[in-house]
Coordinates of C-alpha atoms in Angstrom, one line a residue:
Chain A
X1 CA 13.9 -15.9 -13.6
X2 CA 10.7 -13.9 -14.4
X3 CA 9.2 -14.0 -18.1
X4 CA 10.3 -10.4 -19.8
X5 CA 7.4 -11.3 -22.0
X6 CA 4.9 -10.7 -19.2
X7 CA 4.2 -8.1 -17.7
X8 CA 2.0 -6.3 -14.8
X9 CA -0.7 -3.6 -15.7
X10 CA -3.4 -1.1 -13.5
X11 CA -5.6 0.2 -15.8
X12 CA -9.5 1.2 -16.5
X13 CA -11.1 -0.7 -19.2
X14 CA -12.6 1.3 -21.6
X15 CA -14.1 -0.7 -24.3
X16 CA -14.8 -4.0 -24.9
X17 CA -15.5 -5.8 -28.2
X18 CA -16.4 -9.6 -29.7
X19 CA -13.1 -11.3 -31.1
X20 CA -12.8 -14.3 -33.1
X21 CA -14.9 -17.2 -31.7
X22 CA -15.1 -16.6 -27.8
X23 CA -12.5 -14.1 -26.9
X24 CA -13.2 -10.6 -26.3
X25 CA -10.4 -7.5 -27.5
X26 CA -10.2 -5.9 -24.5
X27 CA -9.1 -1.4 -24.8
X28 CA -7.8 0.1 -21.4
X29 CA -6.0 3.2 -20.3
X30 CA -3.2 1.8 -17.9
X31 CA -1.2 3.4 -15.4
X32 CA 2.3 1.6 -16.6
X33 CA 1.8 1.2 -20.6
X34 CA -0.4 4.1 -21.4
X35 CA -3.5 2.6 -24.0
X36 CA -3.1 -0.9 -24.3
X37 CA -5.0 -3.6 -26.2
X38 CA -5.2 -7.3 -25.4
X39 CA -7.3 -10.3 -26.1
X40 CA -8.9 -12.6 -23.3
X41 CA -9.2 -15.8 -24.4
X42 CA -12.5 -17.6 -24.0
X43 CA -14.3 -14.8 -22.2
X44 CA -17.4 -14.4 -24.2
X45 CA -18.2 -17.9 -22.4
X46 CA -21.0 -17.4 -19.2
X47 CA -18.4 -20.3 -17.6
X48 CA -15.3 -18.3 -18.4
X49 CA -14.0 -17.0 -14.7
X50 CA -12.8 -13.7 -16.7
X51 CA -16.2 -13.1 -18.0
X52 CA -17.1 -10.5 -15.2
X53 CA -14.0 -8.3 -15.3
X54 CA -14.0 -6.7 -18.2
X55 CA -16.6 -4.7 -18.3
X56 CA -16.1 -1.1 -19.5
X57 CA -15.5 1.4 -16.3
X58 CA -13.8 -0.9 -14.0
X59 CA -10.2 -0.9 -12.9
X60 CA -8.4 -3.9 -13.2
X61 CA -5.6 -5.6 -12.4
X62 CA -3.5 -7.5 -15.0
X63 CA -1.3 -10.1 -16.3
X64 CA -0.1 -10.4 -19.5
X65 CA 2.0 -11.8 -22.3
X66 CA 3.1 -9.7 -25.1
X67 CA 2.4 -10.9 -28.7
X68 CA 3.4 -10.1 -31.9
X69 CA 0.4 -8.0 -32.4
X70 CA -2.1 -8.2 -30.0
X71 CA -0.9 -9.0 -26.4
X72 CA -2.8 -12.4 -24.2
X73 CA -4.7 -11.1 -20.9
X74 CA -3.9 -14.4 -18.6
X75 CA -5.5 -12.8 -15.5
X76 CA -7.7 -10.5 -14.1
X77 CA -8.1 -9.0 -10.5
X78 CA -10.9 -6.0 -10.3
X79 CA -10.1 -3.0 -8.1
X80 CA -13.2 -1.4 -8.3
X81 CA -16.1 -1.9 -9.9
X82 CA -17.8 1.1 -9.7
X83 CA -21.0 -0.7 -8.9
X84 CA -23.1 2.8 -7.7
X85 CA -22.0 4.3 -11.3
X86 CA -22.6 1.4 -13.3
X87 CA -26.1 1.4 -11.3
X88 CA -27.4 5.0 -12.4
X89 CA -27.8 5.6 -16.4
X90 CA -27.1 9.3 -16.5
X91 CA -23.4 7.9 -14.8
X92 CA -22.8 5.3 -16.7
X93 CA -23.4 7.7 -19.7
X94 CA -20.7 10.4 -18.0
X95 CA -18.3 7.2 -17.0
X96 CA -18.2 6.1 -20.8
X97 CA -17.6 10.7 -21.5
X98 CA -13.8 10.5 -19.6
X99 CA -13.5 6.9 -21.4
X100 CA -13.7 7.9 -24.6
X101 CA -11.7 11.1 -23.8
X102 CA -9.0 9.1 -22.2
X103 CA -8.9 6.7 -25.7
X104 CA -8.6 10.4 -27.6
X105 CA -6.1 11.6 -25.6
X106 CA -3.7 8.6 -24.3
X107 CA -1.5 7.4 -26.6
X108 CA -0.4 3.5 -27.1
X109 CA 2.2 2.1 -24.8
X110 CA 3.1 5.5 -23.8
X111 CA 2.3 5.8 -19.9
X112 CA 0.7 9.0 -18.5
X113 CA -0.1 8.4 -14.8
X114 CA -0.7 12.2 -14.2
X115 CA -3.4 11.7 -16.5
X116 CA -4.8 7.8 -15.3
X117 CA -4.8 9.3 -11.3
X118 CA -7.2 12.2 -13.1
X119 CA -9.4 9.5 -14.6
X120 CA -9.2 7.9 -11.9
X121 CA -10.2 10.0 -9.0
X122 CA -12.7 11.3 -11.8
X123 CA -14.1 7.6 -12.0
X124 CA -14.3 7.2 -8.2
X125 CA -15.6 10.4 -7.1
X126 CA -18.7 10.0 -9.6
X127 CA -19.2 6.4 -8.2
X128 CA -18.9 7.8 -4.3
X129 CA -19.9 11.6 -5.3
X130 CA -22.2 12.3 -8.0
X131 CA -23.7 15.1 -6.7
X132 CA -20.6 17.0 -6.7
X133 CA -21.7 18.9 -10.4
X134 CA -18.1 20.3 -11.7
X135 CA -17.5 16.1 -11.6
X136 CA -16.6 16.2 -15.5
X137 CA -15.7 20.1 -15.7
X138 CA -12.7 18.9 -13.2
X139 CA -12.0 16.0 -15.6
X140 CA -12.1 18.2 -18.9
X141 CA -9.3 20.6 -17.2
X142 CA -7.0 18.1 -15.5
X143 CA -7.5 16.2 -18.6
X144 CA -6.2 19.4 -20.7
X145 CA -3.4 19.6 -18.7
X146 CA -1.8 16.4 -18.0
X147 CA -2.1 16.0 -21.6
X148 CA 0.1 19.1 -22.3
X149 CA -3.1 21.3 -23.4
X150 CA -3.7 23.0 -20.1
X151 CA -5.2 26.1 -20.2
X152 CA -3.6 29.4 -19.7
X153 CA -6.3 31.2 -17.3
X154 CA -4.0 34.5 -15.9
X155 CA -2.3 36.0 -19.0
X156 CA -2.9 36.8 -22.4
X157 CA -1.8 33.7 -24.6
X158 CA -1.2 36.1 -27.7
X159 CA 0.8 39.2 -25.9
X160 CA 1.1 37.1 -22.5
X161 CA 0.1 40.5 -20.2
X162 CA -2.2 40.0 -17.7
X163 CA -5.8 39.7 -17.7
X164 CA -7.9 42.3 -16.7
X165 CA -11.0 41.8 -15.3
X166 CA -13.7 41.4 -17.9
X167 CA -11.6 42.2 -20.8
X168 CA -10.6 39.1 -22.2
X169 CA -12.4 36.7 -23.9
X170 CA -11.9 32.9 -24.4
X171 CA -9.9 30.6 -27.5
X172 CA -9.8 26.9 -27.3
X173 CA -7.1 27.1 -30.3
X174 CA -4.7 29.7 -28.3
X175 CA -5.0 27.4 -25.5
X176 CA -7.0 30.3 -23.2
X177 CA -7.6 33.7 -22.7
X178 CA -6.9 36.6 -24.8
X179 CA -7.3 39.7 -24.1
X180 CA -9.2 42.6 -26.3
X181 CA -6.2 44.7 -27.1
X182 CA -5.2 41.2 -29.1
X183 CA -8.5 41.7 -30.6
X184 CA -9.2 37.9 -32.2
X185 CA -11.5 37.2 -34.2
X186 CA -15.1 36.0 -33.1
X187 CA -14.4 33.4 -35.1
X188 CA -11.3 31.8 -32.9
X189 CA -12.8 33.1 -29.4
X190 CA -15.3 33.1 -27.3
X191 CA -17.1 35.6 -24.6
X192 CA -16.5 33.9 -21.1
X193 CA -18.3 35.2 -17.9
X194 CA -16.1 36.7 -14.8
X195 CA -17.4 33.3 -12.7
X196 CA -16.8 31.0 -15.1
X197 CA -13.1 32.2 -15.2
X198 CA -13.3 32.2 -11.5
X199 CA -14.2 28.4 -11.3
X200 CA -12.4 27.6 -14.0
X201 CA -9.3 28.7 -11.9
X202 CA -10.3 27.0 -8.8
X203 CA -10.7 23.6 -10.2
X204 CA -7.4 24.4 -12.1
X205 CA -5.7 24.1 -8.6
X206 CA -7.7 22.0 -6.8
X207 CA -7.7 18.3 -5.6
X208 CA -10.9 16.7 -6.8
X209 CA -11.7 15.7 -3.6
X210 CA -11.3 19.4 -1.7
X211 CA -13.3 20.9 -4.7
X212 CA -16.1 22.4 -2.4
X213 CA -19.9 22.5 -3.6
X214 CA -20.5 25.1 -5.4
X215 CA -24.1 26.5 -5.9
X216 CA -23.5 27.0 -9.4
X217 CA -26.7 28.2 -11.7
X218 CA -28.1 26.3 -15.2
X219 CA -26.8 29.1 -17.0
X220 CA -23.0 29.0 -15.7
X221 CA -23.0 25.4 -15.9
X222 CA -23.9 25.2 -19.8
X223 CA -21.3 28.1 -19.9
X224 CA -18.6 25.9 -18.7
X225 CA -19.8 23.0 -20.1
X226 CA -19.4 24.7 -23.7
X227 CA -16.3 25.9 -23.1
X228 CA -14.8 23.3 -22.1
X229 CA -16.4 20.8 -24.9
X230 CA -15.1 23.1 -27.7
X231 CA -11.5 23.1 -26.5
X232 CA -11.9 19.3 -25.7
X233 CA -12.7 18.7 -29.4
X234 CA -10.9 20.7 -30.7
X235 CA -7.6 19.3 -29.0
X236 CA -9.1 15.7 -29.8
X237 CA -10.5 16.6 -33.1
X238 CA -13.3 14.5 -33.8
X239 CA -16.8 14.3 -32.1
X240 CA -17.5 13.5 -28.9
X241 CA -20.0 10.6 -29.4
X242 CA -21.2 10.1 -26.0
X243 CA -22.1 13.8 -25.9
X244 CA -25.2 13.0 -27.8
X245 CA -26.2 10.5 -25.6
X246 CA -25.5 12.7 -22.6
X247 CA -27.5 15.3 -23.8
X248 CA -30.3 12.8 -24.8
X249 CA -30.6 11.5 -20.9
X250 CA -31.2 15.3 -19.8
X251 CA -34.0 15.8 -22.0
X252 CA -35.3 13.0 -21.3
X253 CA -35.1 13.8 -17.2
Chain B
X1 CA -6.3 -0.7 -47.5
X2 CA -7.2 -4.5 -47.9
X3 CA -4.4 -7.0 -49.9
X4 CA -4.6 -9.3 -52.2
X5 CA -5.8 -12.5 -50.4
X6 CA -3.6 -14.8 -52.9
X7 CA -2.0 -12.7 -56.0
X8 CA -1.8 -15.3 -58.5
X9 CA -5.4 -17.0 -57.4
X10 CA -7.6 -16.7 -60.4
X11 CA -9.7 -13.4 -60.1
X12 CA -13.4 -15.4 -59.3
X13 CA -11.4 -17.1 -56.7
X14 CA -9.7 -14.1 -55.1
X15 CA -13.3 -12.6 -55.3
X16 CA -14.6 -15.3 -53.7
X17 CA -12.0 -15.3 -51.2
X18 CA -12.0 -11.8 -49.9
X19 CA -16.0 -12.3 -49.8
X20 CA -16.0 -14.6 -47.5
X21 CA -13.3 -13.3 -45.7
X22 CA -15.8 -10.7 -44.4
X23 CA -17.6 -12.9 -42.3
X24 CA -17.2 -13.0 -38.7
X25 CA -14.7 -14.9 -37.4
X26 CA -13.5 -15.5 -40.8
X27 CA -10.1 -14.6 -40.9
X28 CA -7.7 -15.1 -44.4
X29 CA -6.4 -18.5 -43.9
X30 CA -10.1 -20.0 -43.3
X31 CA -11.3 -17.9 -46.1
X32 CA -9.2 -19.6 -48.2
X33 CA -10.2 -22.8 -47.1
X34 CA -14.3 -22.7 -47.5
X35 CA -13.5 -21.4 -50.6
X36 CA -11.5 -24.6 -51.8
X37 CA -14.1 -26.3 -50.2
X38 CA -16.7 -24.9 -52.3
X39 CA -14.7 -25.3 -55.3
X40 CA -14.4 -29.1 -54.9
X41 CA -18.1 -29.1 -54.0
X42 CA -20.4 -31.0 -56.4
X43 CA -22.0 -28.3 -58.8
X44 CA -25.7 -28.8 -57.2
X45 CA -24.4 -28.3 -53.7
X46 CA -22.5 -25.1 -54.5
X47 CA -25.7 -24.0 -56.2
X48 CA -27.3 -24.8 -53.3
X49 CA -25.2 -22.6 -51.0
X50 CA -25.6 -19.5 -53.7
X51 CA -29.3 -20.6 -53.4
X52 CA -29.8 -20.2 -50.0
X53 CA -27.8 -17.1 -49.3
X54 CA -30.1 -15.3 -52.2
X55 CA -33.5 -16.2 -50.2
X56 CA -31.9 -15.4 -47.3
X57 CA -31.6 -12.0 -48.8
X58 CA -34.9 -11.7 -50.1
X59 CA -37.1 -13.5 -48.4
X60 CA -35.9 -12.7 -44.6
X61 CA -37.7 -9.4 -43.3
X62 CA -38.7 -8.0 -39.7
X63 CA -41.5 -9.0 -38.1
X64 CA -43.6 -5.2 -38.0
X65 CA -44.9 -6.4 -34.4
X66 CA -41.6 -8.4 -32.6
X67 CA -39.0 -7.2 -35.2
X68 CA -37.5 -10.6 -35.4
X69 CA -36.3 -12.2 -38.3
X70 CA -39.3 -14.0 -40.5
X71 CA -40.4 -14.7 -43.8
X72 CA -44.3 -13.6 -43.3
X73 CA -45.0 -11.0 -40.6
X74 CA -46.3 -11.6 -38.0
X75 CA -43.9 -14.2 -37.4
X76 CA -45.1 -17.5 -35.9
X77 CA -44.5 -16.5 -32.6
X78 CA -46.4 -13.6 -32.9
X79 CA -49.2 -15.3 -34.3
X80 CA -49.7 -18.3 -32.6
X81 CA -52.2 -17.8 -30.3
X82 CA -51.6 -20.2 -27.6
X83 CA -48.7 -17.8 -26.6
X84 CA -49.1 -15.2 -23.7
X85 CA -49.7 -12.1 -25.2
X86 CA -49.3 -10.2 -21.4
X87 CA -46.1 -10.7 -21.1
X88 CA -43.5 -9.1 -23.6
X89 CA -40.0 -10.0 -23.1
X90 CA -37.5 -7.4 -24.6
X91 CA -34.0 -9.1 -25.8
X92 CA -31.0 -7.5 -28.0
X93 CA -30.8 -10.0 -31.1
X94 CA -32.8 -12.7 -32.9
X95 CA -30.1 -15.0 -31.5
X96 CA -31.4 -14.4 -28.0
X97 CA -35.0 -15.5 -28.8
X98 CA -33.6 -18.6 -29.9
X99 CA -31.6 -19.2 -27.0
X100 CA -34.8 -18.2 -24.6
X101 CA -37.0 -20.5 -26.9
X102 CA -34.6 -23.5 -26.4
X103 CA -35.5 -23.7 -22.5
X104 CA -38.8 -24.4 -23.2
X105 CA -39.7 -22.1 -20.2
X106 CA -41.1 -18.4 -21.9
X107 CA -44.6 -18.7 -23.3
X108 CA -45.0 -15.1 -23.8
X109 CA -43.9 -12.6 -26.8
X110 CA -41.0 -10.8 -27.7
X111 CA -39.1 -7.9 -28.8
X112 CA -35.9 -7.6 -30.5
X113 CA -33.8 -4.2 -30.0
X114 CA -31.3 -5.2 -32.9
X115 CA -28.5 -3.9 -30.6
X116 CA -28.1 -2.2 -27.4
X117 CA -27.0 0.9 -26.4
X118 CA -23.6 1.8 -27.1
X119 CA -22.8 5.8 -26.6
X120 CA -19.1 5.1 -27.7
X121 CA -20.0 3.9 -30.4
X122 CA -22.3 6.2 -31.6
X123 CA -25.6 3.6 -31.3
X124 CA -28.3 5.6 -29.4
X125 CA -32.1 4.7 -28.6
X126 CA -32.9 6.3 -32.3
X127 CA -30.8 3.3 -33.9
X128 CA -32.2 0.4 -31.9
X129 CA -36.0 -0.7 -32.0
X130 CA -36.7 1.2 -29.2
X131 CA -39.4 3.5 -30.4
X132 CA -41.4 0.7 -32.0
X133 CA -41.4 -1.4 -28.2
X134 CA -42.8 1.9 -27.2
X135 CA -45.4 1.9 -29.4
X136 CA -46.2 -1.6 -29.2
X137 CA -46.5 -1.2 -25.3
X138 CA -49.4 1.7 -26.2
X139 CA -51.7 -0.5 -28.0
X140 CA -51.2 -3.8 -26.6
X141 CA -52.4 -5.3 -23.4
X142 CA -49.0 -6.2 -21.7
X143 CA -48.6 -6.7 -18.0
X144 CA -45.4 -7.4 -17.6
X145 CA -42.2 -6.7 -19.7
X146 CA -39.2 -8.4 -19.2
X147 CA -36.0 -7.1 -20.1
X148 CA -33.7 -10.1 -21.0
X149 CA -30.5 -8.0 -22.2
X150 CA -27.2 -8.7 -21.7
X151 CA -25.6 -8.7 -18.3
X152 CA -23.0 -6.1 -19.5
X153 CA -22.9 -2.1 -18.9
X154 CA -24.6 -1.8 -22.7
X155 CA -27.1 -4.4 -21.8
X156 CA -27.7 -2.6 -18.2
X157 CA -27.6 1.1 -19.7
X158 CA -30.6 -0.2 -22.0
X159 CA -32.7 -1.8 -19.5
X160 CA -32.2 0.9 -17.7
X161 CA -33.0 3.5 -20.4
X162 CA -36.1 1.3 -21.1
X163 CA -37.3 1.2 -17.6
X164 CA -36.7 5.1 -16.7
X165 CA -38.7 5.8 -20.0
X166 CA -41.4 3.8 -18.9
X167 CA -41.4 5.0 -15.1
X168 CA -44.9 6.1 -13.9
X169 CA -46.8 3.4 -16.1
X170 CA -48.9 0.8 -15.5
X171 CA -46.3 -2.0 -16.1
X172 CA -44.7 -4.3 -14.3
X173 CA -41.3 -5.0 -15.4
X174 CA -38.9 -7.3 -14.4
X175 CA -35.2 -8.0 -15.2
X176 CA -33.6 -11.5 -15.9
X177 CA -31.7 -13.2 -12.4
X178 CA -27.5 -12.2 -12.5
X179 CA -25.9 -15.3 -10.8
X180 CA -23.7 -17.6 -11.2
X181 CA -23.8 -20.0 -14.3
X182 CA -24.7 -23.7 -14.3
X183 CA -21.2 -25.7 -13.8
X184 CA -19.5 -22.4 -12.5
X185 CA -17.5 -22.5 -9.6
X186 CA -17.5 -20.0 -6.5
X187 CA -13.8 -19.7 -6.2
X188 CA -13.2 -18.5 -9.9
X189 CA -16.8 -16.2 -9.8
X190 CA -16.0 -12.3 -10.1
X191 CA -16.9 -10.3 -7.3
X192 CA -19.9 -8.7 -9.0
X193 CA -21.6 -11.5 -10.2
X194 CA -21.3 -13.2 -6.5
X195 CA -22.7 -10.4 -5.2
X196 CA -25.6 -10.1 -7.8
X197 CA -25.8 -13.9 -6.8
X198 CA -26.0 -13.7 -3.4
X199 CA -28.5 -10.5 -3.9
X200 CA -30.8 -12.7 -6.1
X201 CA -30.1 -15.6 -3.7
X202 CA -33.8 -17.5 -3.3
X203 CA -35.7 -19.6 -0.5
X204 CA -35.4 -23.1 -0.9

């Protein structure tokens, strides 16, 4: 008769920290449980034969045992390791981005797997595709949306007529467009260009993977890349840490 | 907020209790335990311990060359003079150059970080002793520089960070061997760090 006290899990580590003597506390996003915690026994050891799958940005298999507060990793089988990511700095710096977006939106033992198949595919395609630029812009909005924040990017969110083209204006805390006659305040909206509303709505219904190349200048990249941060922290509503960092590697190329 | 360790302890004892509770690895139960320990502890010993812990505080200070822990800067390593000043190996914590001075096998400087890079917790290159390697890399005559982090994605986005900052120099710089460990076994290795092994794999 199987154990109800173990169970299965697919998930993406996200963090991993030093626990008592040897053992690490291991954070993932997983398909089945949501956010989940656990604590590998012994894998702070260079013999432990866990030692190499828990590394932050790798999908894992799991095993585990509930406990009373913290649950027992008891084995570990990687899926991918995301090897060409974890190879390239500016990556690994937009890898750990959707991690810590996916600890600020997923909640504990509450599954989302809408929102692990975004991270996901967003994980993969910047390990197989990094050239592809709207990588994280994709993420931000799929992220929005399987989170129940997705943005409204037809209609006014205040009188909920339709947009008009180039009278509208952007607010991350309507949750989208409004349109002029609602005149907002500057202070709760921002201008947004014709294109960015344009990609915007592509990525909105598109697959990851169909999401064409788009020549896309500096200018409308920052655009969206604004955009989407301020509604991001304003959902999440704290900091974005690995921003900084992020923003740090592009000076520095 | 934090409880009372033991309610009806005496108040020096709870004190001391919750003290040493903040240690690593300490949790309540051992807490309580070093500090009945210390308690039974002849009065010259315990004074020893409070002794010890006070020097620590104000004697210890960071090497201004290798940023390691010492009592006089530069530290002995730094100023021994037998050492090979042409090689510079870069690690993340004092512990490391212990563990790299144990083998016997390094005869050249070091350079402690005091962390690595960790953009999810909010520890960027302006928090680690990043800016004073690259400064001690401008006025010194090092050849090579060997980054001995840790074989984890902080450890790696470091070296990395390092090595992209130092592209286009005059340096050579080399990265510790990822393989398997010393009584290891193949059949329980991860897939990475066989493949790292068999990447690093060497002529016999």
């Amino acid at each position: 008769m199987p154990n109800p006290r173990t169970y299965l899990a697919t998930g993406i580590i996200l963090k991993k920290t030093p626990f008592a003597e040897a053992d690490l506390l291991i954070n993932m996003f997983s398909r089945e449980h949501g956010k989940l915690r656990g604590v590998v026994k012994g894998a702070q050891k260079s013999t432990s034969r866990m030692v190499g799958h828990f590394e932050p940005l790798t999908i894992v298999e799991i095993s585990a045992t509930k406990g009373r507060t913290l649950d027992t990793i008891n084995q570990a089988q990687i899926i991918n390791n995301l090897s060409d990511l974890k190879s390239n700095l500016s990556l690994i710096s937009q890898g750990l981005y959707v991690a810590e977006l996916l600890d600020g939106f997923g909640n504990e033992s509450n599954a989302n797997p809408h929102l692990y198949n975004v991270a996901v595919d967003t994980l993969v395609n910047l390990n197989t595709n990094p050239n592809q630029l709207l990588n994280l812009r994709w993420f931000e909005i799929h992220l929005l949306k399987s989170s129940g924040f997705g943005i409204e990017l037809e209609s006014c969110t205040s009188c909920n007529n339709d947009i008009q083209p180039d009278h509208h204006r952007y607010s991350p805390s309507y949750g989208g467009l409004v349109c002029l006659e609602c005149n907002l305040s500057t202070q709760y909206s921002y201008p947004i260009s014709l294109q960015a509303l344009k990609v915007f709505r592509l990525i909105d219904r598109t697959n990851l993977l169909s999401l064409p190349y788009l020549n896309v200048s500096n200018v409308l990249l920052q655009e969206m890349k604004t955009l989407l941060g301020t509604t991001v922290r304003y959902w999440v509503d704290k900091e974005i840490r690995t921003n900084t960092f992020m923003e740090r590697l592009e000076r520095l190329d | 907020m934090a409880t009372d360790p033991i309610p009806s302890a005496a108040p020096a004892l709870a004190k001391l209790i919750q003290e040493l509770n903040k240690l690593p690895g300490i949790g309540p139960k051992s807490a309580q335990r070093l500090a009945f320990h210390i308690i039974r502890l002849p009065a010259p010993e315990a004074e020893e311990l409070s002794r010890a812990i006070s020097i620590v505080k104000t004697n210890i200070t960071l090497c201004d060359q290798c940023q390691n822990l010492t009592e006089a800067t530069p530290c002995n390593i730094c100023a021994n003079t037998n050492r090979n000043v042409t090689q510079l190996c870069v690690v993340e914590d004092p512990m490391d150059v212990l563990a790299l001075e144990r083998t016997h096998s390094y005869q050249g400087l070091y350079h402690v970080l005091h962390g690595s890079l960790s953009p999810l917790n909010g520890i960027g290159p302006d928090q680690l002793k990043i800016r004073e390697l690259f400064q001690r890399l401008s006025n010194a005559n090092i050849e090579e520089l060997i980054i001995a982090t840790n074989p984890t994605l902080e450890g790696e986005a470091t070296a990395m960070y390092i090595s992209r900052h130092l592209s286009g120099q005059q340096l050579k710089i080399t990265f510790l061997a990822r393989g398997l460990p010393v009584g290891g076994s193949l059949e329980y290795s991860d897939d990475i760090t066989l493949s790292r092994a068999l990447q690093g794999r060497q002529e016999m």
